[in-house]
Amino acid sequence: MDHPLRALPLWITACLALLLAGPAFAQEEAEESEPPEEQTPGIEEFIVTSSGQSQALQDTAVSATSFDQEYLEALGAQTIADVAQFTPNLEIRSPYSNTNPTLFIRGVGLRDFNANSSSSVAVFNDDVYMNSPVGQLSQLFDVEDVNVLRGPQGVLYGRNASAGAIRIVSRRPIGTFNGYARTTYGRFNQREAEGALELPLWGDKLSMRTSGVWNRRDGITDNRCGDGFYSQRDADPTSFRTLVFQSCFNGGTSAFDIGTASPLEQGGLGWLRGVPGYVPDRVNNVSNWAARTLLRFQPTRSHDWTFKISYSQNRAQAPQLQHLAVRDATGTPLFGRTDSSGYRDWDNTVCGAGNGPCLNSPGQGLGPGIGFQNIDSPELGDPFAGDYNNVGVDRVDRTGATLGGDIYMGDWTLRTVSSLDWNKRKSELDLDGSPNIGLETTNKNQAYQFYEDLVLTYDAGRSFKAKTGGSLLWERLAVDNRFLLGTPAAVTRQRYTQETLYWSLFGWAEWAVSEEFTLSGGFRWNWDDRDFTITASRFDRVNFGGISSDGGATNITEQDWAGEFLLEYKPYEDVTIYGKWSRGWKGPHINGLVLDNSTLESGNDPLEPVNPETVNVLEGGFKTQWFDRRLQFNGAGFYYDYDDIQIFQLRNAESGIPVPTLINANDAEIYGVELETTLQPFAGWAPLQAEGLTIFTSFSWTVGTYKDFQQTRVNAAVAGQPIITDDFSGNTLINSPEFSFVGFVAWDLDLEGLGFLQPRFDWSFKDEVFFSVDNQEFLGQEALWLFNIRLAWRSPSEAIEIAASVRNLQDTVFRADAISLTRFRQAVLYAIGPPRTYSVSATVRW
């Protein structure tokens, strides 16, 4: 299928051709004319501060996108997952819980939702590496900025940065009295409060900043099993109300139906005929809060210390998924009437072929003699309604303490960051998306982390700079999961511990060969050790009698290096051209979803760790500012050789039981182009009332394919169990859209004494994306446009702001992710993205 964006690579070529001529022309013009009396402020600079060095992001030879506090507020971003939709080549998905994200940059990542998941994207919160997935989607509030660094960052940023790094930087105390308070109200009874207060405690030596955020929102999805309307049947046996009653309130006759085993002592759910369910009638809500305090101590000019303590809590419901009956016949999806338990989501039904959904409103009858046929996508029914028997909480507590300091010793700077983090989680998930006991899990885990990063920097302000240092990570993870798989009385319990010990040493140097050319490079030696011990048992959940038990242990230690070599050419002050080679390394990984030895296929040991993965990247790019910094135009092109790719998939086995598989794919190839422009066309010359127009665009074209990826399995349905080989070579990498195009237009209008008015329009385009390596279209999301609008008024002093915003303006229904249970449950479960929301907010600053 042709896209209108496919013509953009031609435009890219033209722009690259003009690149060398453009700045030269601007330079000649500047020499012939008189310099302006006053320099225009130009486009705002973002500063990257890490490892003891501060540098403007525009001056760093890395493809990056930054979000300041204003941008995050405009997007309504609560976590970095909200930022991903508006960042080309960044994909973050967390469909089953807000604490189990999967992160991808340029197609490099691991789609593993387990508690011991090891991401290829390194997430740093105030220079602390967040190893646990629980800490990677922490709430965004009172931040300086969020930086997304694409490509391997394994030299200066350390562990598991083979895909890139995301840096979240909190607002540090500056020693003055200041703060802000914001309150928001919106659709679905959205209520948010956020604020910060900074106090100087001891002159300019000691200051404190305390900030926090509180979020609540009612559910966005109707749960018919909790709605009393459906607890009684109609006289019409084909009415929507009667059919839902039969599904939710003990009216069915299927052997799997909860109506046949309702009392708790019989392994049921305790529901009574005609009585509304004990589950809520609205699901997929939001309920969380977080707070932190930073103390900054600067006793002398040579010491700068910051101590941070933080706590966050989530008490939202566990997310509920959309159910679509899909059977698997020799690899061909069949959109059947019901799943394996006889259940269907009745709003996903059509009246005969091609007649459209026939169940759009409660009480609507089907009529006699109707032939039922399921639709082939959840969007065609009601994507914000379902029948759920198990609506538990996604309960998370997380706390941490960090001490960071800079010690300046002439030309040397010693930077140290030490942190302790703890998190605890309990999540009850109804993964079958139905009112039956099909696939229901209770996930508990607790993790302790210690992290230390030490960097010594030499910078005499001359042609040579150098860094050396190392980092240490220790984490202990304890997991206790329970799985209810189809049979109402049978439970599988999985308990495991994993201890991770990682350390690394690195060296980096930069040499300015001349005023135009700079060479830099470095390497990091990584040492990664995992100890994994597991027990799994099956028992009857009514009398708790043991049935069977399995266990095992494994240990793996791997070590290898990551590195980079960079050449920068700076012909003019506002032009940087660079070429870079880098090697990223991600350590070994162990399957965190081993239930028992029945998961063996083709003689593979489920506890066998997968090999580390490596990625070698060639990248060239440019960063430019033109026309007195009114235009910023950056670009990069890249080629990846991606080896030993770690793949996690919940594969549908012929036996019917989903097999959690963790393997290495041999090789993949990725190449593409990224372009980013920021334009302030009226800055410095238009009337003051109108000069604040900003236009930002970011575009990427990325092609990622598996070059050598074959997987063997046993066909249990055939006598002798012959080996079957699935060949995914040539398929597109998961979570890797070919085209992305995002941006915004904002205009700060000076109302001459009446304040400032800023209309803003944000857009995001992401091309088709697949959630599975077999590239099934029903396990993916088609090309997607999303639009946001916002209108804000600020007082003349800018101390007060009132804003109104609409997100997902066109109310587009889209899939955030999908899980295939086509052989186990004869169904696919979809996580649906949020619908249109609107809100108003008021902010006071001092």
Short mmCIF file of N, CA, C and O in Angstrom, two decimals, residues 626-726:
data_model
loop_
_atom_site.label_atom_id
_atom_site.label_comp_id
_atom_site.label_asym_id
_atom_site.label_seq_id
_atom_site.Cartn_x
_atom_site.Cartn_y
_atom_site.Cartn_z
N TRP A 626 19.81 28.23 11.46
CA TRP A 626 19.90 29.21 10.38
C TRP A 626 19.14 30.48 10.75
O TRP A 626 18.31 30.50 11.65
N PHE A 627 19.46 31.52 9.98
CA PHE A 627 18.70 32.78 10.02
C PHE A 627 18.59 33.30 11.45
O PHE A 627 17.50 33.52 11.98
N ASP A 628 19.77 33.52 12.02
CA ASP A 628 19.85 34.07 13.37
C ASP A 628 19.09 33.19 14.37
O ASP A 628 18.41 33.68 15.26
N ARG A 629 19.19 31.87 14.16
CA ARG A 629 18.61 30.85 15.04
C ARG A 629 17.08 30.89 15.04
O ARG A 629 16.45 30.44 16.01
N ARG A 630 16.50 31.37 13.97
CA ARG A 630 15.04 31.26 13.83
C ARG A 630 14.63 29.88 13.33
O ARG A 630 13.49 29.46 13.53
N LEU A 631 15.54 29.19 12.64
CA LEU A 631 15.26 27.86 12.11
C LEU A 631 16.31 26.88 12.63
O LEU A 631 17.51 27.14 12.52
N GLN A 632 15.83 25.80 13.17
CA GLN A 632 16.71 24.70 13.60
C GLN A 632 16.34 23.47 12.79
O GLN A 632 15.18 23.06 12.78
N PHE A 633 17.33 22.89 12.11
CA PHE A 633 17.08 21.77 11.21
C PHE A 633 18.12 20.70 11.49
O PHE A 633 19.32 20.92 11.28
N ASN A 634 17.67 19.56 11.99
CA ASN A 634 18.56 18.46 12.35
C ASN A 634 18.14 17.20 11.59
O ASN A 634 16.96 17.02 11.26
N GLY A 635 19.10 16.35 11.34
CA GLY A 635 18.78 15.10 10.65
C GLY A 635 19.80 14.03 10.95
O GLY A 635 20.93 14.30 11.37
N ALA A 636 19.41 12.79 10.70
CA ALA A 636 20.31 11.65 10.90
C ALA A 636 19.87 10.51 9.99
O ALA A 636 18.68 10.33 9.71
N GLY A 637 20.85 9.76 9.50
CA GLY A 637 20.60 8.51 8.79
C GLY A 637 21.37 7.40 9.49
O GLY A 637 22.45 7.62 10.04
N PHE A 638 20.83 6.18 9.49
CA PHE A 638 21.43 5.12 10.28
C PHE A 638 21.26 3.77 9.61
O PHE A 638 20.33 3.55 8.83
N TYR A 639 22.19 2.87 9.94
CA TYR A 639 22.12 1.47 9.51
C TYR A 639 22.50 0.59 10.69
O TYR A 639 23.53 0.81 11.34
N TYR A 640 21.66 -0.43 10.99
CA TYR A 640 21.86 -1.33 12.13
C TYR A 640 22.11 -2.75 11.64
O TYR A 640 21.38 -3.25 10.77
N ASP A 641 23.08 -3.40 12.25
CA ASP A 641 23.24 -4.85 12.17
C ASP A 641 22.93 -5.38 13.57
O ASP A 641 23.71 -5.21 14.51
N TYR A 642 21.77 -6.02 13.71
CA TYR A 642 21.19 -6.38 15.00
C TYR A 642 21.27 -7.89 15.15
O TYR A 642 20.62 -8.64 14.41
N ASP A 643 22.10 -8.39 16.10
CA ASP A 643 22.40 -9.82 16.22
C ASP A 643 21.89 -10.40 17.53
O ASP A 643 21.85 -9.72 18.56
N ASP A 644 21.56 -11.71 17.47
CA ASP A 644 21.10 -12.45 18.65
C ASP A 644 19.94 -11.75 19.35
O ASP A 644 19.93 -11.56 20.57
N ILE A 645 18.94 -11.40 18.59
CA ILE A 645 17.81 -10.62 19.09
C ILE A 645 17.03 -11.45 20.11
O ILE A 645 16.63 -12.58 19.83
N GLN A 646 16.81 -10.89 21.28
CA GLN A 646 16.03 -11.57 22.31
C GLN A 646 14.54 -11.39 22.02
O GLN A 646 14.04 -10.27 21.96
N ILE A 647 13.85 -12.53 21.83
CA ILE A 647 12.44 -12.53 21.46
C ILE A 647 11.64 -13.25 22.55
O ILE A 647 11.96 -14.39 22.90
N PHE A 648 10.63 -12.58 23.08
CA PHE A 648 9.70 -13.22 24.01
C PHE A 648 8.32 -13.23 23.36
O PHE A 648 7.84 -12.21 22.89
N GLN A 649 7.69 -14.41 23.32
CA GLN A 649 6.33 -14.48 22.79
C GLN A 649 5.55 -15.56 23.51
O GLN A 649 6.09 -16.61 23.90
N LEU A 650 4.27 -15.26 23.70
CA LEU A 650 3.35 -16.24 24.26
C LEU A 650 2.78 -17.01 23.09
O LEU A 650 1.79 -16.61 22.48
N ARG A 651 3.44 -18.12 22.73
CA ARG A 651 3.13 -18.82 21.50
C ARG A 651 1.98 -19.79 21.69
O ARG A 651 1.87 -20.46 22.72
N ASN A 652 1.11 -19.88 20.68
CA ASN A 652 -0.01 -20.81 20.71
C ASN A 652 0.47 -22.19 20.30
O ASN A 652 0.79 -22.42 19.13
N ALA A 653 0.54 -23.12 21.25
CA ALA A 653 0.97 -24.48 20.94
C ALA A 653 -0.23 -25.31 20.50
O ALA A 653 -1.37 -25.03 20.84
N GLU A 654 0.07 -26.37 19.73
CA GLU A 654 -1.00 -27.25 19.27
C GLU A 654 -1.69 -27.94 20.44
O GLU A 654 -2.84 -28.35 20.34
N SER A 655 -0.99 -28.05 21.57
CA SER A 655 -1.60 -28.68 22.74
C SER A 655 -2.70 -27.80 23.32
O SER A 655 -3.49 -28.27 24.14
N GLY A 656 -2.78 -26.56 22.91
CA GLY A 656 -3.80 -25.64 23.42
C GLY A 656 -3.31 -24.76 24.54
O GLY A 656 -3.88 -23.72 24.80
N ILE A 657 -2.24 -25.14 25.23
CA ILE A 657 -1.71 -24.34 26.32
C ILE A 657 -0.74 -23.31 25.74
O ILE A 657 0.17 -23.66 24.99
N PRO A 658 -0.91 -22.01 26.06
CA PRO A 658 0.03 -21.02 25.55
C PRO A 658 1.42 -21.23 26.14
O PRO A 658 1.58 -21.38 27.35
N VAL A 659 2.42 -21.28 25.29
CA VAL A 659 3.78 -21.57 25.71
C VAL A 659 4.58 -20.27 25.77
O VAL A 659 4.80 -19.62 24.74
N PRO A 660 5.03 -19.85 26.95
CA PRO A 660 5.89 -18.66 27.03
C PRO A 660 7.29 -19.00 26.54
O PRO A 660 7.98 -19.82 27.15
N THR A 661 7.72 -18.38 25.48
CA THR A 661 8.97 -18.75 24.83
C THR A 661 9.91 -17.55 24.80
O THR A 661 9.52 -16.44 24.43
N LEU A 662 11.15 -17.80 25.19
CA LEU A 662 12.20 -16.78 25.13
C LEU A 662 13.35 -17.36 24.33
O LEU A 662 13.95 -18.36 24.73
N ILE A 663 13.62 -16.78 23.17
CA ILE A 663 14.64 -17.32 22.27
C ILE A 663 15.47 -16.18 21.71
O ILE A 663 15.17 -15.00 21.90
N ASN A 664 16.52 -16.56 20.97
CA ASN A 664 17.32 -15.61 20.19
C ASN A 664 17.00 -15.77 18.71
O ASN A 664 17.06 -16.89 18.18
N ALA A 665 16.64 -14.68 18.07
CA ALA A 665 16.61 -14.66 16.60
C ALA A 665 18.00 -14.28 16.12
O ALA A 665 18.70 -13.49 16.77
N ASN A 666 18.41 -14.85 15.00
CA ASN A 666 19.81 -14.69 14.59
C ASN A 666 20.18 -13.26 14.24
O ASN A 666 21.17 -12.73 14.71
N ASP A 667 19.37 -12.62 13.38
CA ASP A 667 19.86 -11.38 12.79
C ASP A 667 18.69 -10.54 12.30
O ASP A 667 17.64 -11.07 11.92
N ALA A 668 18.88 -9.23 12.31
CA ALA A 668 17.93 -8.29 11.71
C ALA A 668 18.71 -7.12 11.14
O ALA A 668 19.85 -6.84 11.53
N GLU A 669 18.05 -6.42 10.22
CA GLU A 669 18.64 -5.26 9.56
C GLU A 669 17.68 -4.09 9.71
O GLU A 669 16.48 -4.23 9.50
N ILE A 670 18.23 -2.94 10.10
CA ILE A 670 17.42 -1.73 10.29
C ILE A 670 18.14 -0.56 9.63
O ILE A 670 19.36 -0.40 9.81
N TYR A 671 17.40 0.24 8.89
CA TYR A 671 17.98 1.47 8.34
C TYR A 671 16.89 2.51 8.21
O TYR A 671 15.69 2.18 8.15
N GLY A 672 17.30 3.77 8.17
CA GLY A 672 16.29 4.81 8.07
C GLY A 672 16.87 6.20 8.17
O GLY A 672 18.09 6.41 8.20
N VAL A 673 15.95 7.16 8.22
CA VAL A 673 16.28 8.59 8.25
C VAL A 673 15.38 9.27 9.27
O VAL A 673 14.20 8.92 9.39
N GLU A 674 15.92 10.23 10.00
CA GLU A 674 15.16 11.05 10.94
C GLU A 674 15.44 12.52 10.66
O GLU A 674 16.60 12.91 10.45
N LEU A 675 14.39 13.33 10.65
CA LEU A 675 14.51 14.76 10.44
C LEU A 675 13.70 15.50 11.49
O LEU A 675 12.62 15.05 11.87
N GLU A 676 14.22 16.62 11.94
CA GLU A 676 13.52 17.42 12.94
C GLU A 676 13.75 18.89 12.66
O GLU A 676 14.90 19.32 12.43
N THR A 677 12.67 19.68 12.65
CA THR A 677 12.79 21.12 12.41
C THR A 677 12.03 21.88 13.49
O THR A 677 10.97 21.44 13.95
N THR A 678 12.58 23.00 13.88
CA THR A 678 11.89 23.95 14.75
C THR A 678 12.02 25.32 14.09
O THR A 678 13.13 25.76 13.76
N LEU A 679 10.90 25.98 13.89
CA LEU A 679 10.87 27.25 13.16
C LEU A 679 10.14 28.30 13.98
O LEU A 679 9.02 28.07 14.45
N GLN A 680 10.80 29.45 14.17
CA GLN A 680 10.19 30.63 14.76
C GLN A 680 10.33 31.76 13.74
O GLN A 680 11.24 32.59 13.84
N PRO A 681 9.47 31.80 12.74
CA PRO A 681 9.69 32.69 11.58
C PRO A 681 9.62 34.17 11.89
O PRO A 681 10.22 34.98 11.18
N PHE A 682 8.89 34.57 12.93
CA PHE A 682 8.67 35.99 13.18
C PHE A 682 9.54 36.54 14.30
O PHE A 682 9.42 37.72 14.65
N ALA A 683 10.40 35.70 14.90
CA ALA A 683 11.19 36.13 16.05
C ALA A 683 12.12 37.28 15.68
O ALA A 683 12.91 37.20 14.75
N GLY A 684 12.01 38.39 16.42
CA GLY A 684 12.94 39.49 16.28
C GLY A 684 12.61 40.53 15.24
O GLY A 684 13.24 41.57 15.20
N TRP A 685 11.61 40.31 14.37
CA TRP A 685 11.34 41.32 13.34
C TRP A 685 9.85 41.63 13.18
O TRP A 685 9.48 42.74 12.75
N ALA A 686 8.96 40.71 13.53
CA ALA A 686 7.54 40.98 13.42
C ALA A 686 7.09 41.81 14.62
O ALA A 686 7.82 41.97 15.60
N PRO A 687 5.88 42.38 14.55
CA PRO A 687 5.36 43.08 15.73
C PRO A 687 5.39 42.18 16.95
O PRO A 687 5.18 40.97 16.87
N LEU A 688 5.67 42.77 18.10
CA LEU A 688 5.84 42.01 19.33
C LEU A 688 4.63 41.12 19.61
O LEU A 688 4.77 40.02 20.12
N GLN A 689 3.45 41.59 19.23
CA GLN A 689 2.23 40.84 19.53
C GLN A 689 2.16 39.51 18.77
O GLN A 689 1.41 38.61 19.14
N ALA A 690 2.92 39.40 17.69
CA ALA A 690 2.75 38.23 16.82
C ALA A 690 4.01 37.42 16.61
O ALA A 690 3.98 36.43 15.89
N GLU A 691 5.13 37.78 17.24
CA GLU A 691 6.38 37.11 16.91
C GLU A 691 6.54 35.74 17.56
O GLU A 691 7.47 35.00 17.24
N GLY A 692 5.62 35.32 18.43
CA GLY A 692 5.80 34.10 19.18
C GLY A 692 5.28 32.84 18.50
O GLY A 692 4.87 31.90 19.18
N LEU A 693 5.29 32.77 17.16
CA LEU A 693 4.85 31.57 16.45
C LEU A 693 5.97 30.54 16.45
O LEU A 693 7.10 30.84 16.07
N THR A 694 5.66 29.30 16.83
CA THR A 694 6.61 28.19 16.80
C THR A 694 5.99 27.03 16.03
O THR A 694 4.85 26.64 16.31
N ILE A 695 6.75 26.50 15.07
CA ILE A 695 6.32 25.33 14.31
C ILE A 695 7.39 24.26 14.48
O ILE A 695 8.55 24.47 14.16
N PHE A 696 6.98 23.11 14.99
CA PHE A 696 7.90 22.01 15.22
C PHE A 696 7.41 20.79 14.45
O PHE A 696 6.23 20.44 14.50
N THR A 697 8.33 20.12 13.75
CA THR A 697 8.00 18.87 13.06
C THR A 697 9.12 17.87 13.27
O THR A 697 10.29 18.23 13.36
N SER A 698 8.75 16.60 13.34
CA SER A 698 9.72 15.52 13.47
C SER A 698 9.24 14.35 12.63
O SER A 698 8.08 13.93 12.74
N PHE A 699 10.13 13.84 11.78
CA PHE A 699 9.78 12.81 10.82
C PHE A 699 10.79 11.68 10.88
O PHE A 699 11.99 11.90 11.09
N SER A 700 10.31 10.46 10.71
CA SER A 700 11.25 9.33 10.60
C SER A 700 10.74 8.35 9.56
O SER A 700 9.53 8.15 9.38
N TRP A 701 11.67 7.75 8.87
CA TRP A 701 11.43 6.64 7.94
C TRP A 701 12.37 5.52 8.36
O TRP A 701 13.59 5.68 8.35
N THR A 702 11.80 4.40 8.79
CA THR A 702 12.58 3.30 9.33
C THR A 702 12.11 1.99 8.74
O THR A 702 10.91 1.70 8.73
N VAL A 703 13.05 1.21 8.25
CA VAL A 703 12.77 -0.12 7.72
C VAL A 703 13.54 -1.13 8.57
O VAL A 703 14.77 -1.08 8.63
N GLY A 704 12.81 -2.01 9.25
CA GLY A 704 13.44 -3.03 10.08
C GLY A 704 12.88 -4.39 9.75
O GLY A 704 11.65 -4.60 9.80
N THR A 705 13.72 -5.35 9.39
CA THR A 705 13.27 -6.70 9.01
C THR A 705 14.16 -7.75 9.65
O THR A 705 15.36 -7.55 9.85
N TYR A 706 13.53 -8.89 9.99
CA TYR A 706 14.29 -10.04 10.45
C TYR A 706 14.96 -10.67 9.23
O TYR A 706 14.30 -11.04 8.26
N LYS A 707 16.27 -10.82 9.27
CA LYS A 707 17.00 -11.43 8.16
C LYS A 707 17.08 -12.94 8.29
O LYS A 707 17.01 -13.67 7.31
N ASP A 708 17.25 -13.42 9.50
CA ASP A 708 17.41 -14.87 9.73
C ASP A 708 16.72 -15.20 11.04
O ASP A 708 17.31 -15.06 12.11
N PHE A 709 15.47 -15.65 10.96
CA PHE A 709 14.70 -15.91 12.16
C PHE A 709 13.79 -17.11 11.89
O PHE A 709 12.76 -16.98 11.25
N GLN A 710 14.23 -18.28 12.36
CA GLN A 710 13.45 -19.50 12.25
C GLN A 710 13.24 -20.09 13.63
O GLN A 710 14.15 -20.05 14.48
N GLN A 711 12.04 -20.63 13.86
CA GLN A 711 11.70 -21.17 15.16
C GLN A 711 11.07 -22.55 14.98
O GLN A 711 10.17 -22.73 14.16
N THR A 712 11.56 -23.52 15.74
CA THR A 712 11.02 -24.88 15.65
C THR A 712 10.07 -25.15 16.80
O THR A 712 10.21 -24.59 17.89
N ARG A 713 9.10 -26.03 16.55
CA ARG A 713 8.14 -26.41 17.58
C ARG A 713 7.61 -27.80 17.25
O ARG A 713 7.76 -28.30 16.14
N VAL A 714 6.98 -28.41 18.25
CA VAL A 714 6.40 -29.75 18.10
C VAL A 714 4.93 -29.60 17.74
O VAL A 714 4.19 -28.83 18.36
N ASN A 715 4.48 -30.35 16.74
CA ASN A 715 3.06 -30.39 16.39
C ASN A 715 2.41 -31.51 17.19
O ASN A 715 2.39 -32.67 16.78
N ALA A 716 1.87 -31.16 18.36
CA ALA A 716 1.31 -32.17 19.26
C ALA A 716 0.05 -32.80 18.71
O ALA A 716 -0.39 -33.84 19.18
N ALA A 717 -0.57 -32.17 17.71
CA ALA A 717 -1.82 -32.70 17.15
C ALA A 717 -1.57 -33.82 16.14
O ALA A 717 -2.50 -34.45 15.68
N VAL A 718 -0.31 -34.08 15.81
CA VAL A 718 0.01 -35.09 14.80
C VAL A 718 0.77 -36.23 15.46
O VAL A 718 1.67 -36.01 16.28
N ALA A 719 0.42 -37.45 15.09
CA ALA A 719 1.09 -38.62 15.66
C ALA A 719 2.59 -38.56 15.40
O ALA A 719 3.03 -38.21 14.31
N GLY A 720 3.36 -38.89 16.41
CA GLY A 720 4.80 -38.83 16.27
C GLY A 720 5.39 -37.47 16.53
O GLY A 720 6.61 -37.32 16.61
N GLN A 721 4.54 -36.47 16.69
CA GLN A 721 4.97 -35.11 17.00
C GLN A 721 6.12 -34.63 16.10
O GLN A 721 7.23 -34.38 16.57
N PRO A 722 5.87 -34.53 14.81
CA PRO A 722 6.94 -34.04 13.94
C PRO A 722 7.28 -32.58 14.24
O PRO A 722 6.46 -31.83 14.72
N ILE A 723 8.51 -32.23 13.95
CA ILE A 723 8.98 -30.88 14.19
C ILE A 723 8.50 -29.95 13.07
O ILE A 723 8.61 -30.27 11.88
N ILE A 724 7.97 -28.81 13.44
CA ILE A 724 7.52 -27.79 12.50
C ILE A 724 8.47 -26.60 12.63
O ILE A 724 8.85 -26.22 13.75
N THR A 725 8.83 -26.01 11.52
CA THR A 725 9.69 -24.83 11.52
C THR A 725 8.91 -23.64 11.01
O THR A 725 8.39 -23.65 9.89
N ASP A 726 8.81 -22.61 11.84
CA ASP A 726 8.20 -21.34 11.43
C ASP A 726 9.32 -20.41 10.98
O ASP A 726 10.29 -20.18 11.72
#
